[in-house]
Amino acid sequence: MTEQNTGTLYGLGVGPGDPKLVTLRALEVLKSVDLVFAASSPKNDYSLAFNIIKEHLSPTMQVRTLDFPMTKDAEVKQRAWRANARAVLAQLEAGRDVAFLTIGDPLTYSTYGYLVQTLLEMAPQTKIETVPGITAYNAAAARLNLPLVEDRQSLSVISGVNDPAEISRLARRGDTVVILKTYKNYDSILDALGPLDNGRRAYTVCSCGLEDELTAADPESLRGSKMPYLSLMIIKSKPGD
Ligand SMILES: C[S@@+](CC[C@H](N)C(=O)[O-])C[C@H]1O[C@@H](n2cnc3c(N)ncnc32)[C@H](O)[C@@H]1O
């Protein structure tokens, strides 16, 4: 098969939840592809991504899930990534264009990152277009009307799945710190942050853009609550500091 006859993989970010935040390019791609893939995950990223765009999918569109196991066993993970890459390659080699759905942006804490790297290792000529999406933290900052960074400030984006000592260290770097995946260790993240000094303010945003959206300008008020998977925090220094 010549390269011209092979299909293209589109990595589609569908935004953080509000269907109005799906980009025009993502909609255009969804109308043109033959097949849609998404990661099946215990946290249900797939159904979230699917719910965001389902009104735009033709009823006959084939949708397939790929398993990305949540394990620390590197060998198990890599075996799954290779199997997933082979499943996508088979479609591309048959001349089909396919999309891989992700919530938010596809290159920010997404299984798409593993897929794209494995595919390019296995078949470097693969035709790939990554369509960026609005990240959860951009949508959350917009909801709060909160400038993320200004002037010479810097921004860190960290994972709340780190251990508390690491969060405490990382959260002190940079002027604004975004913590994604705060659902699991919310109370220990609050402990790790400790009292916020020098005029720093913290905000928690859950399910941004969805029906059960919740924003808190006092993250401590949610201590002890069961946090949804879609929760994040923004810690911000004083404006212009
Ligand atoms: C695997 S990461 C996916 C990040 C996504 N690719 C992005 O660009 O925003 C999942 C985490 O993103 C955050 N997240 C995604 N959508 C969200 C939303 N609508 N509201 C709040 N947090 C969200 C949460 O911290 C969640 O645990």
XYZ file of N, CA and C and ligand atoms in Angstrom:
750
model
N 0.856 -1.210 0.000
C 0.000 0.000 0.000
C 0.886 1.252 0.000
N 0.609 2.212 -0.882
C 1.428 3.434 -0.897
C 0.957 4.346 0.226
N 1.830 5.305 0.555
C 1.487 6.194 1.665
C 0.187 6.959 1.391
N -0.034 7.295 0.073
C -1.243 8.070 -0.268
C -2.529 7.339 0.121
N -2.486 6.003 0.058
C -3.709 5.242 0.320
C -3.979 5.008 1.803
N -2.999 5.351 2.622
C -3.216 5.106 4.052
C -4.044 6.241 4.647
N -4.722 5.911 5.740
C -5.564 6.917 6.390
C -4.761 7.804 7.340
N -5.462 8.778 7.912
C -4.847 9.711 8.869
C -5.470 9.490 10.243
N -4.602 9.541 11.253
C -5.098 9.536 12.639
C -5.255 10.985 13.095
N -6.446 11.308 13.599
C -6.689 12.636 14.169
C -6.812 12.485 15.687
N -5.936 13.144 16.428
C -6.053 13.151 17.894
C -6.921 14.335 18.257
N -8.131 14.049 18.721
C -9.110 15.133 18.916
C -9.320 15.482 20.381
N -8.975 16.690 20.744
C -9.343 17.194 22.063
C -10.750 17.762 21.959
N -11.657 17.309 22.838
C -13.047 17.770 22.725
C -13.401 18.760 23.832
N -12.377 19.262 24.534
C -12.629 20.267 25.563
C -13.062 19.629 26.873
N -13.273 20.465 27.893
C -13.460 19.949 29.250
C -14.884 19.528 29.604
N -15.866 19.773 28.760
C -17.212 19.325 29.147
C -18.335 20.023 28.404
N -18.274 21.345 28.304
C -19.328 22.089 27.618
C -19.196 21.841 26.109
N -20.237 21.252 25.474
C -20.125 20.967 24.033
C -19.845 22.219 23.200
N -20.152 23.405 23.762
C -19.875 24.639 22.996
C -18.381 24.947 22.947
N -17.587 24.234 23.745
C -16.144 24.466 23.727
C -15.394 23.469 22.844
N -16.131 22.735 22.027
C -15.482 21.869 21.026
C -15.072 22.773 19.865
N -13.873 22.573 19.329
C -13.420 23.483 18.262
C -14.094 23.150 16.921
N -14.105 24.146 16.043
C -14.664 23.938 14.700
C -13.879 22.854 13.965
N -12.555 22.826 14.178
C -11.735 21.812 13.500
C -12.111 20.400 13.997
N -12.349 20.268 15.295
C -12.722 18.940 15.815
C -14.042 18.493 15.186
N -15.003 19.404 15.060
C -16.301 19.041 14.458
C -16.132 18.640 12.998
N -15.286 19.401 12.298
C -15.039 19.101 10.890
C -14.446 17.688 10.758
N -13.485 17.372 11.623
C -12.852 16.046 11.565
C -13.874 14.958 11.888
N -14.715 15.192 12.898
C -15.695 14.158 13.287
C -16.650 13.831 12.139
N -16.903 14.827 11.304
C -17.812 14.586 10.165
C -17.112 13.811 9.052
N -15.772 13.835 9.050
C -15.061 13.256 7.901
C -14.487 11.867 8.171
N -14.324 11.480 9.449
C -13.623 10.208 9.699
C -14.548 9.004 9.516
N -13.912 7.820 9.370
C -14.668 6.583 9.169
C -14.938 5.874 10.497
N -14.120 6.185 11.511
C -14.171 5.410 12.756
C -13.640 6.281 13.892
N -14.231 6.099 15.080
C -13.771 6.865 16.245
C -13.257 5.894 17.303
N -12.061 6.155 17.818
C -11.504 5.394 18.933
C -11.511 6.259 20.181
N -11.567 5.612 21.342
C -11.373 6.329 22.605
C -10.838 5.349 23.615
N -10.207 5.891 24.657
C -9.677 5.005 25.706
C -10.813 4.574 26.611
N -10.881 3.267 26.883
C -11.816 2.839 27.926
C -11.007 2.981 29.202
N -11.561 3.587 30.218
C -10.777 3.726 31.444
C -11.709 3.618 32.624
N -11.161 3.201 33.765
C -12.010 3.068 34.939
C -12.644 4.400 35.330
N -12.006 5.493 34.950
C -12.536 6.809 35.322
C -13.497 7.344 34.269
N -13.670 6.570 33.201
C -14.691 6.938 32.232
C -14.418 8.171 31.394
N -13.150 8.420 31.097
C -12.828 9.519 30.177
C -13.575 9.328 28.868
N -13.708 8.026 28.474
C -14.330 7.757 27.192
C -15.773 8.267 27.162
N -16.562 7.890 28.181
C -17.961 8.296 28.104
C -18.097 9.811 28.241
N -17.157 10.426 28.980
C -17.203 11.893 29.074
C -16.953 12.511 27.698
N -15.888 12.055 27.055
C -15.547 12.605 25.733
C -16.683 12.325 24.755
N -17.216 11.111 24.839
C -18.277 10.725 23.916
C -19.530 11.586 24.140
N -19.881 11.804 25.413
C -21.057 12.639 25.708
C -20.910 14.053 25.173
N -19.679 14.551 25.209
C -19.457 15.926 24.755
C -19.758 16.062 23.251
N -19.416 15.012 22.488
C -19.540 15.185 21.017
C -20.653 14.335 20.383
N -21.380 13.575 21.213
C -22.292 12.582 20.597
C -23.313 13.209 19.658
N -23.748 14.438 19.967
C -24.761 15.053 19.089
C -24.205 15.323 17.684
N -22.880 15.315 17.560
C -22.278 15.618 16.256
C -21.899 14.366 15.473
N -22.077 13.183 16.080
C -21.680 11.948 15.398
C -22.824 11.396 14.580
N -22.503 10.895 13.402
C -23.561 10.265 12.619
C -23.984 8.983 13.345
N -25.289 8.634 13.298
C -25.749 7.453 14.038
C -25.068 6.163 13.573
N -24.493 6.198 12.381
C -23.857 4.970 11.875
C -22.351 4.941 12.170
N -21.853 5.968 12.835
C -20.403 6.017 13.094
C -19.977 4.849 13.982
N -18.931 4.154 13.571
C -18.383 3.068 14.410
C -17.536 3.684 15.521
N -17.757 3.222 16.744
C -16.960 3.721 17.872
C -16.315 2.524 18.547
N -14.993 2.584 18.760
C -14.291 1.473 19.418
C -13.468 1.981 20.578
N -13.405 1.185 21.626
C -12.581 1.599 22.769
C -11.273 0.811 22.787
N -10.257 1.447 23.320
C -8.945 0.821 23.479
C -8.625 0.814 24.964
N -8.038 -0.290 25.417
C -7.777 -0.420 26.854
C -6.371 0.115 27.189
N -6.315 1.085 28.087
C -5.032 1.574 28.602
C -5.005 1.225 30.085
N -4.394 0.088 30.466
C -4.495 -0.348 31.860
C -3.839 0.641 32.825
N -4.511 0.848 33.976
C -3.971 1.736 35.009
C -3.121 0.876 35.946
N -1.884 0.634 35.562
C -1.017 -0.217 36.376
C 0.373 0.400 36.408
N 1.134 0.051 37.453
C 2.520 0.558 37.501
C 3.468 -0.386 36.765
N 2.939 -1.534 36.308
C 3.767 -2.522 35.616
C 4.059 -2.028 34.190
N 5.311 -1.581 33.977
C 5.671 -0.959 32.692
C 5.466 -1.927 31.529
N 5.748 -3.206 31.784
C 5.638 -4.172 30.686
C 4.173 -4.345 30.261
N 3.293 -4.438 31.245
C 1.851 -4.589 30.938
C 1.365 -3.365 30.162
N 1.803 -2.184 30.619
C 1.348 -0.963 29.937
C 1.842 -0.935 28.495
N 3.147 -1.240 28.328
C 3.697 -1.134 26.971
C 3.089 -2.167 26.026
N 2.764 -3.346 26.590
C 2.118 -4.358 25.744
C 0.757 -3.818 25.264
N 0.032 -3.193 26.170
C -1.287 -2.638 25.801
C -1.123 -1.494 24.790
N -0.127 -0.646 25.005
C 0.063 0.481 24.066
C 0.368 -0.041 22.666
N 1.200 -1.114 22.612
C 1.546 -1.651 21.289
C 0.310 -2.282 20.631
N -0.490 -2.991 21.431
C -1.710 -3.615 20.870
C -2.646 -2.513 20.355
N -2.749 -1.417 21.108
C -3.621 -0.316 20.689
C -3.100 0.337 19.400
N -1.783 0.523 19.355
C -1.195 1.138 18.155
C -1.441 0.228 16.946
N -1.326 -1.093 17.157
C -1.562 -2.020 16.027
C -3.018 -1.932 15.554
N -3.947 -1.810 16.512
C -5.374 -1.727 16.146
C -5.636 -0.470 15.307
N -4.992 0.625 15.678
C -5.181 1.871 14.919
C -4.500 1.757 13.556
N -3.265 1.206 13.573
C -2.528 1.067 12.299
C -3.292 0.216 11.299
N -3.946 -0.841 11.780
C -4.695 -1.724 10.870
C -5.751 -0.913 10.120
N -6.408 -0.002 10.829
C -7.430 0.835 10.184
C -6.798 1.797 9.178
N -5.684 2.401 9.585
C -5.025 3.379 8.702
C -4.515 2.692 7.444
N -3.970 1.481 7.630
C -3.432 0.751 6.472
C -4.557 0.300 5.533
N -5.765 0.174 6.076
C -6.914 -0.177 5.221
C -7.484 1.088 4.554
N -6.803 2.207 4.754
C -7.195 3.436 4.068
C -8.260 4.242 4.808
N -8.517 3.877 6.077
C -9.557 4.614 6.819
C -8.943 5.750 7.637
N -9.662 6.867 7.672
C -9.293 7.969 8.563
C -9.974 7.715 9.904
N -9.210 7.873 10.990
C -9.800 7.601 12.302
C -9.500 8.757 13.256
N -10.397 8.927 14.242
C -10.169 9.939 15.279
C -9.999 9.234 16.610
N -9.161 9.797 17.470
C -9.036 9.301 18.839
C -9.497 10.447 19.742
N -10.546 10.196 20.546
C -11.152 11.258 21.361
C -10.462 11.409 22.712
N -10.256 12.635 23.136
C -9.800 12.840 24.516
C -10.514 14.055 25.087
N -10.697 14.048 26.418
C -11.268 15.248 27.042
C -10.168 16.309 27.132
N -10.581 17.549 27.143
C -9.614 18.643 27.235
C -8.727 18.670 26.013
N -7.431 18.761 26.263
C -6.442 18.789 25.184
C -5.784 17.414 25.076
N -5.554 16.936 23.841
C -5.042 15.566 23.704
C -3.590 15.379 24.147
N -2.835 16.465 24.272
C -1.423 16.306 24.643
C -1.177 16.716 26.090
N -2.246 16.824 26.863
C -2.121 17.193 28.276
C -2.722 16.073 29.123
N -1.869 15.306 29.790
C -2.315 14.175 30.624
C -3.374 13.334 29.905
N -2.984 12.784 28.754
C -3.965 12.005 27.998
C -3.348 10.714 27.471
N -4.157 9.676 27.372
C -3.680 8.410 26.807
C -3.257 8.579 25.345
N -3.767 9.618 24.712
C -3.377 9.882 23.321
C -1.856 10.052 23.212
N -1.235 10.622 24.230
C 0.226 10.798 24.231
C 0.932 9.461 24.076
N 0.442 8.433 24.780
C 1.078 7.107 24.678
C 0.834 6.527 23.283
N -0.385 6.723 22.793
C -0.743 6.155 21.493
C 0.142 6.747 20.393
N 0.256 8.058 20.403
C 0.967 8.734 19.324
C 2.462 8.358 19.358
N 3.039 8.282 20.560
C 4.463 7.934 20.641
C 4.700 6.497 20.187
N 3.821 5.577 20.596
C 4.000 4.172 20.215
C 3.817 4.012 18.703
N 2.811 4.684 18.162
C 2.564 4.601 16.717
C 3.769 5.097 15.927
N 4.324 6.230 16.369
C 5.449 6.798 15.613
C 6.701 5.930 15.735
N 6.826 5.197 16.862
C 7.953 4.250 16.976
C 7.753 3.083 16.007
N 6.493 2.601 15.931
C 6.224 1.428 15.101
C 6.170 1.782 13.618
N 5.637 2.938 13.310
C 5.435 3.328 11.905
C 5.655 4.840 11.792
N 6.934 5.237 11.653
C 7.258 6.673 11.693
C 6.564 7.514 10.623
N 6.112 6.854 9.530
C 5.483 7.649 8.456
C 3.983 7.878 8.693
N 3.449 7.397 9.797
C 2.007 7.511 10.036
C 1.555 8.972 9.895
N 0.442 9.148 9.186
C -0.082 10.514 9.020
C -0.927 10.851 10.246
N -0.531 11.901 10.938
C -1.201 12.248 12.209
C -1.483 13.747 12.235
N -2.707 14.095 12.604
C -2.998 15.509 12.911
C -3.563 15.564 14.316
N -2.912 16.317 15.176
C -3.421 16.498 16.536
C -4.222 17.799 16.573
N -5.460 17.698 17.015
C -6.334 18.879 17.071
C -6.421 19.314 18.534
N -5.826 20.445 18.881
C -5.795 20.831 20.295
C -7.188 21.099 20.840
N -7.316 20.908 22.148
C -8.602 21.186 22.792
C -8.391 22.159 23.938
N -9.472 22.759 24.410
C -9.377 23.664 25.561
C -9.141 22.811 26.800
N -8.089 23.123 27.543
C -7.792 22.309 28.733
C -8.785 22.634 29.851
N -8.850 21.693 30.792
C -9.734 21.892 31.945
C -9.319 23.136 32.729
N -8.016 23.357 32.846
C -7.620 24.495 33.692
C -7.834 25.831 32.994
N -7.772 25.839 31.645
C -8.122 27.078 30.949
C -9.612 27.382 31.133
N -10.432 26.323 31.042
C -11.875 26.528 31.226
C -12.171 26.966 32.671
N -11.443 26.388 33.636
C -11.691 26.736 35.049
C -11.288 28.189 35.317
N -10.135 28.601 34.771
C -9.702 29.993 34.959
C -10.728 30.941 34.341
N -11.264 30.549 33.179
C -12.274 31.383 32.522
C -13.527 31.479 33.402
N -13.930 30.344 33.988
C -15.112 30.336 34.847
C -14.938 31.297 36.028
N -13.687 31.364 36.540
C -13.397 32.218 37.707
C -13.036 33.646 37.296
N -12.968 33.903 35.989
C -12.454 35.195 35.490
C -11.125 35.522 36.155
N -10.255 34.515 36.205
C -8.998 34.628 36.934
C -7.821 34.601 35.948
N -7.090 35.723 35.820
C -5.904 35.667 34.946
C -4.946 34.615 35.495
N -4.485 33.709 34.641
C -3.616 32.631 35.136
C -2.210 33.148 35.432
N -1.642 33.871 34.479
C -0.309 34.447 34.670
C -0.241 35.801 33.974
N 0.543 36.672 34.576
C 0.688 38.016 34.015
C 2.156 38.418 34.078
N 2.492 39.381 33.240
C 3.827 39.982 33.278
C 4.920 38.907 33.276
N 5.769 38.834 34.327
C 6.878 37.862 34.306
C 6.561 36.599 35.096
N 5.303 36.409 35.419
C 4.938 35.242 36.229
C 5.088 33.947 35.445
N 5.193 32.848 36.169
C 5.275 31.539 35.506
C 4.180 30.620 36.046
N 3.886 29.618 35.244
C 2.775 28.707 35.525
C 3.300 27.271 35.626
N 2.910 26.553 36.672
C 3.242 25.115 36.758
C 1.953 24.328 36.701
N 1.989 23.232 35.996
C 0.838 22.319 35.964
C 1.323 21.006 36.552
N 0.707 20.571 37.639
C 1.200 19.364 38.312
C 0.056 18.375 38.531
N 0.449 17.146 38.835
C -0.559 16.102 39.042
C -0.784 15.883 40.529
N -2.040 15.861 40.924
C -2.410 15.631 42.324
C -2.217 14.192 42.756
N -1.786 13.344 41.840
C -1.557 11.951 42.193
C -0.153 11.778 42.794
N 0.680 12.826 42.706
C 1.995 12.782 43.364
C 1.823 12.622 44.868
N 2.904 12.187 45.541
C 2.747 12.075 46.996
C 2.795 13.471 47.618
N 2.218 13.616 48.818
C 2.054 14.950 49.403
C 3.354 15.751 49.507
N 4.485 15.077 49.828
C 5.750 15.828 49.966
C 6.131 16.448 48.619
N 5.891 15.699 47.550
C 6.223 16.188 46.209
C 5.284 17.354 45.842
N 4.000 17.211 46.195
C 3.052 18.298 45.897
C 3.466 19.558 46.659
N 3.841 19.368 47.912
C 4.240 20.512 48.720
C 5.440 21.215 48.065
N 6.390 20.446 47.563
C 7.587 21.023 46.922
C 7.209 21.728 45.610
N 6.432 20.997 44.774
C 6.101 21.546 43.458
C 5.204 22.776 43.557
N 4.317 22.772 44.551
C 3.344 23.864 44.671
C 4.010 25.169 45.096
N 5.254 25.091 45.526
C 5.953 26.314 45.912
C 6.793 26.880 44.764
N 6.752 26.182 43.620
C 7.501 26.674 42.453
C 6.540 27.404 41.521
N 6.944 28.529 41.019
C 6.091 29.242 40.058
C 5.069 30.107 40.776
N 4.536 31.057 40.047
C 3.593 32.007 40.653
C 2.201 31.414 40.721
N 1.821 30.714 39.655
C 0.507 30.081 39.629
C 0.713 28.592 39.471
N 0.009 27.833 40.273
C 0.146 26.374 40.206
C -1.231 25.781 39.963
N -1.309 24.958 38.931
C -2.548 24.234 38.643
C -2.324 22.798 39.081
N -3.242 22.259 39.863
C -3.142 20.841 40.244
C -4.333 20.115 39.616
N -4.017 19.221 38.677
C -5.071 18.387 38.087
C -5.155 17.088 38.890
N -6.183 16.317 38.657
C -6.386 15.016 39.316
C -6.356 15.160 40.845
N -7.131 16.094 41.367
C -7.167 16.295 42.818
C -8.219 15.417 43.491
N -8.919 14.588 42.710
C -10.043 13.815 43.250
C -9.609 12.796 44.297
N -8.400 12.244 44.124
C -8.022 11.084 44.925
C -7.546 11.488 46.315
N -6.693 12.511 46.347
C -5.986 12.863 47.585
C -6.346 14.272 48.029
N -7.613 14.662 47.866
C -7.934 16.088 48.059
C -7.480 16.595 49.440
N -7.832 15.857 50.496
C -7.493 16.351 51.831
C -5.980 16.388 52.050
N -5.282 15.371 51.531
C -3.820 15.414 51.744
C -3.169 16.488 50.869
N -3.817 16.858 49.768
C -3.289 17.992 48.978
C -3.446 19.284 49.798
N -4.611 19.433 50.442
C -4.811 20.628 51.279
C -3.749 20.678 52.384
N -3.480 19.512 52.998
C -2.451 19.463 54.053
C -1.090 19.853 53.479
N -0.796 19.315 52.282
C 0.516 19.568 51.669
C 0.675 21.056 51.345
N -0.415 21.697 50.956
C -0.324 23.125 50.609
C -0.122 23.975 51.853
N -0.760 23.545 52.955
C -0.640 24.296 54.213
C -1.285 25.662 54.084
N -1.061 26.544 55.077
C -1.641 27.883 54.985
C -0.996 28.637 53.819
N -1.791 29.371 53.078
C -1.251 30.076 51.908
C -0.722 31.442 52.348
N 0.580 31.641 52.120
C 1.176 32.895 52.576
C 1.293 33.896 51.426
N 1.776 35.087 51.734
C 2.053 36.147 50.736
C 0.877 36.437 49.814
N -0.315 36.407 50.357
C -1.479 36.795 49.551
C -1.888 35.773 48.507
N -1.350 34.564 48.598
C -1.766 33.543 47.610
C -3.214 33.149 47.880
N -3.931 32.839 46.782
C -5.320 32.399 46.907
C -5.464 31.063 46.194
N -6.349 30.218 46.709
C -6.561 28.917 46.047
C -8.033 28.771 45.686
N -8.280 28.048 44.617
C -9.646 27.827 44.122
C -9.766 26.353 43.739
N -10.928 25.794 43.970
C -11.208 24.437 43.492
C -12.344 24.535 42.481
N -12.204 23.822 41.382
C -13.278 23.790 40.379
C -13.561 22.328 40.041
N -14.818 21.940 40.184
C -15.225 20.566 39.866
C -16.207 20.603 38.691
N -16.109 19.608 37.817
C -17.048 19.412 36.707
C -17.311 20.705 35.933
N -16.241 21.390 35.596
C -16.358 22.682 34.912
C -17.140 22.543 33.599
N -18.175 23.343 33.453
C -18.957 23.339 32.213
C -20.031 22.267 32.158
N -20.136 21.463 33.231
C -21.144 20.400 33.258
C -22.245 20.767 34.261
N -23.311 19.986 34.256
C -24.474 20.329 35.091
C -24.144 20.461 36.573
N -23.247 19.573 37.044
C -22.938 19.576 38.476
C -21.701 20.415 38.807
N -21.440 21.423 37.988
C -20.257 22.276 38.224
C -20.279 22.878 39.625
N -19.089 22.952 40.213
C -18.952 23.552 41.550
C -17.649 24.335 41.580
N -17.704 25.585 42.042
C -16.448 26.324 42.218
C -16.363 26.754 43.679
N -15.159 26.703 44.236
C -14.989 27.108 45.638
C -13.776 28.018 45.748
N -13.993 29.237 46.269
C -12.874 30.157 46.479
C -12.213 29.850 47.819
N -12.791 28.876 48.549
C -12.179 28.429 49.798
C -12.091 26.898 49.747
N -11.016 26.364 49.159
C -10.924 24.910 48.978
C -11.077 24.118 50.268
N -10.720 24.739 51.415
C -10.863 24.037 52.706
C -12.321 23.668 52.974
N -13.249 24.463 52.402
C -14.671 24.201 52.670
C -15.095 22.837 52.119
N -14.281 22.257 51.229
C -14.641 20.960 50.643
C -13.872 19.811 51.308
N -13.105 20.126 52.359
C -12.363 19.072 53.054
C -13.351 17.995 53.531
N -12.983 16.754 53.332
C -13.833 15.641 53.785
C -14.898 15.254 52.772
N -15.061 16.044 51.700
C -16.084 15.700 50.695
C -15.525 14.652 49.743
N -16.435 13.891 49.150
C -15.993 12.958 48.105
C -15.872 13.777 46.816
N -14.662 13.944 46.333
C -14.462 14.812 45.173
C -14.703 14.030 43.881
N -15.348 14.676 42.888
C -15.518 13.989 41.609
C -14.189 13.877 40.869
N -14.130 12.930 39.944
C -12.917 12.749 39.116
C -12.525 14.070 38.447
N -13.541 14.813 37.988
C -13.239 16.068 37.298
C -13.081 17.189 38.322
N -11.981 17.182 39.045
C -11.742 18.305 39.957
C -10.291 18.742 39.866
N -10.109 20.027 40.029
C -8.763 20.601 39.936
C -8.665 21.786 40.884
N -7.425 22.202 41.120
C -7.205 23.398 41.940
C -6.301 24.376 41.192
N -6.531 25.661 41.455
C -5.626 26.702 40.946
C -5.149 27.500 42.151
N -3.838 27.620 42.296
C -3.267 28.417 43.391
C -2.546 29.587 42.735
N -2.920 30.763 43.150
C -2.494 31.962 42.399
C -1.852 32.962 43.346
N -0.725 33.529 42.910
C -0.119 34.592 43.722
C -0.879 35.895 43.472
N -0.520 36.925 44.204
C -1.185 38.230 44.020
C -0.958 38.722 42.591
N -1.924 39.456 41.984
C -1.729 39.944 40.616
C -0.433 40.748 40.517
N 0.291 40.512 39.424
C 1.469 41.334 39.134
C 2.665 41.055 40.011
N 2.575 40.101 40.966
C 3.723 39.781 41.829
C 4.842 39.155 41.021
C -6.478 12.616 32.654
S -6.620 14.315 33.058
C -7.165 14.962 31.512
C -6.748 16.405 31.278
C -7.261 16.923 29.937
N -6.607 16.248 28.835
C -7.085 18.434 29.799
O -6.441 18.887 28.844
O -7.646 19.177 30.621
C -8.091 14.320 34.009
C -8.111 15.495 34.970
O -8.401 16.696 34.243
C -9.157 17.564 35.057
N -10.446 17.860 34.387
C -10.814 17.472 33.151
N -12.015 17.998 32.821
C -12.419 18.731 33.894
C -13.576 19.509 34.183
N -14.586 19.637 33.289
N -13.662 20.132 35.385
C -12.659 20.012 36.293
N -11.531 19.283 36.080
C -11.412 18.651 34.893
C -9.371 16.863 36.400
O -8.320 17.291 37.262
C -9.209 15.403 36.005
O -8.860 14.582 37.120
